[in-house]
């Protein structure tokens, strides 16, 4: 798994939504995840494969089902990369707040 795999996996809104569902609702079978999307199950399985290959989810077979759960560790690399940009925007928003606080009330 490379950093590029994680960013490529996160580039797709369906995959980001899958991660959100797993974060909020915990481990889930494919069918329960599929119920949230208007796509065929093979297409959803392809999205899950991309997430699995990027190390963002783990798949556990249980009987005839496959359960997926979030593996958030690779997101640390993304957070580390975004850190400088977050500081940039926080500084800009603080400057904006200062300007707005200095304006007279109407």
Tab-separated table of C-alpha atoms in Angstrom:
chain	number	residue	atom	x	y	z
A	1	UNK	CA	0.000	0.000	0.000
A	2	UNK	CA	1.341	3.433	-0.909
A	3	UNK	CA	0.294	6.925	0.078
A	4	UNK	CA	-0.980	7.337	-3.483
A	5	UNK	CA	-3.333	4.385	-3.007
A	6	UNK	CA	-4.925	6.078	-0.003
A	7	UNK	CA	-5.377	9.386	-1.810
A	8	UNK	CA	-6.746	7.620	-4.908
A	9	UNK	CA	-9.205	5.684	-2.750
A	10	UNK	CA	-10.378	8.870	-1.041
A	11	UNK	CA	-10.836	10.686	-4.355
A	12	UNK	CA	-14.146	8.938	-4.978
A	13	UNK	CA	-17.278	10.181	-3.140
A	14	UNK	CA	-18.792	6.687	-2.945
A	15	UNK	CA	-15.711	5.387	-1.167
A	16	UNK	CA	-15.702	8.353	1.209
A	17	UNK	CA	-19.345	7.602	2.021
A	18	UNK	CA	-18.503	3.947	2.654
A	19	UNK	CA	-15.820	5.033	5.118
A	20	UNK	CA	-18.296	7.367	6.829
A	21	UNK	CA	-20.835	4.555	7.194
A	22	UNK	CA	-18.232	2.234	8.668
A	23	UNK	CA	-17.045	4.936	11.046
A	24	UNK	CA	-20.538	5.785	12.283
A	25	UNK	CA	-22.110	2.325	12.282
A	26	UNK	CA	-19.174	-0.017	12.778
A	27	UNK	CA	-18.602	-3.349	11.084
A	28	UNK	CA	-21.202	-4.160	8.428
A	29	UNK	CA	-21.937	-6.804	5.812
A	30	UNK	CA	-21.759	-5.891	2.145
A	31	UNK	CA	-25.525	-6.023	1.707
A	32	UNK	CA	-26.185	-3.524	4.495
A	33	UNK	CA	-23.644	-1.177	2.933
A	34	UNK	CA	-25.161	-1.721	-0.517
A	35	UNK	CA	-28.576	-0.652	0.780
A	36	UNK	CA	-27.235	2.917	1.028
A	37	UNK	CA	-26.331	3.191	-2.651
A	38	UNK	CA	-28.135	3.149	-5.969
A	39	UNK	CA	-25.717	0.768	-7.688
A	40	UNK	CA	-25.345	-2.912	-8.290
A	41	UNK	CA	-23.563	-4.962	-5.689
A	42	UNK	CA	-20.594	-5.850	-7.963
A	43	UNK	CA	-19.920	-2.128	-8.426
A	44	UNK	CA	-20.016	-1.585	-4.670
A	45	UNK	CA	-17.737	-4.576	-4.169
A	46	UNK	CA	-15.227	-2.943	-6.515
A	47	UNK	CA	-15.241	0.206	-4.350
A	48	UNK	CA	-14.717	-1.933	-1.258
A	49	UNK	CA	-11.816	-3.708	-2.984
A	50	UNK	CA	-10.130	-0.362	-3.681
A	51	UNK	CA	-10.562	0.622	-0.017
A	52	UNK	CA	-9.227	-2.768	1.096
A	53	UNK	CA	-6.214	-2.542	-1.230
A	54	UNK	CA	-5.469	0.922	0.185
A	55	UNK	CA	-5.600	-0.521	3.701
A	56	UNK	CA	-8.590	1.582	4.734
A	57	UNK	CA	-10.953	-1.319	5.415
A	58	UNK	CA	-10.568	-4.935	6.406
A	59	UNK	CA	-12.735	-7.756	5.162
A	60	UNK	CA	-13.630	-10.696	7.350
A	61	UNK	CA	-15.548	-13.659	5.950
A	62	UNK	CA	-18.181	-14.949	8.363
A	63	UNK	CA	-20.093	-17.852	6.885
A	64	UNK	CA	-21.470	-16.706	3.565
A	65	UNK	CA	-21.144	-13.016	4.436
A	66	UNK	CA	-18.213	-10.675	4.207
A	67	UNK	CA	-18.040	-8.136	7.007
A	68	UNK	CA	-16.194	-4.874	6.476
A	69	UNK	CA	-14.755	-2.619	9.128
A	70	UNK	CA	-12.818	0.618	9.079
A	71	UNK	CA	-9.056	0.616	9.473
A	72	UNK	CA	-8.282	4.313	10.015
A	73	UNK	CA	-4.489	4.151	10.440
A	74	UNK	CA	-3.698	5.099	6.795
A	75	UNK	CA	-5.751	8.260	7.278
A	76	UNK	CA	-3.010	9.512	9.621
A	77	UNK	CA	-0.825	10.097	6.547
A	78	UNK	CA	-3.597	12.165	4.986
A	79	UNK	CA	-4.059	14.170	8.193
A	80	UNK	CA	-0.312	14.788	8.383
A	81	UNK	CA	-0.272	15.985	4.786
A	82	UNK	CA	-3.285	18.269	5.342
A	83	UNK	CA	-1.865	19.764	8.562
A	84	UNK	CA	-0.097	22.753	6.977
A	85	UNK	CA	-3.185	23.620	4.919
A	86	UNK	CA	-5.401	23.443	7.984
A	87	UNK	CA	-3.092	25.864	9.813
A	88	UNK	CA	-3.193	28.181	6.780
A	89	UNK	CA	-6.996	28.314	6.769
A	90	UNK	CA	-7.260	28.673	10.546
A	91	UNK	CA	-4.992	31.713	10.386
A	92	UNK	CA	-7.064	33.223	7.556
A	93	UNK	CA	-10.341	32.593	9.403
A	94	UNK	CA	-8.900	34.146	12.567
A	95	UNK	CA	-7.943	37.227	10.535
A	96	UNK	CA	-11.470	37.390	9.126
A	97	UNK	CA	-12.945	37.107	12.624
A	98	UNK	CA	-10.773	39.996	13.787
A	99	UNK	CA	-11.942	42.155	10.888
A	100	UNK	CA	-15.593	41.299	11.485
A	101	UNK	CA	-15.285	41.921	15.225
A	102	UNK	CA	-13.897	45.389	14.434
A	103	UNK	CA	-16.868	46.417	12.334
A	104	UNK	CA	-19.531	48.560	14.006
A	105	UNK	CA	-22.825	46.891	14.837
A	106	UNK	CA	-25.771	48.163	12.848
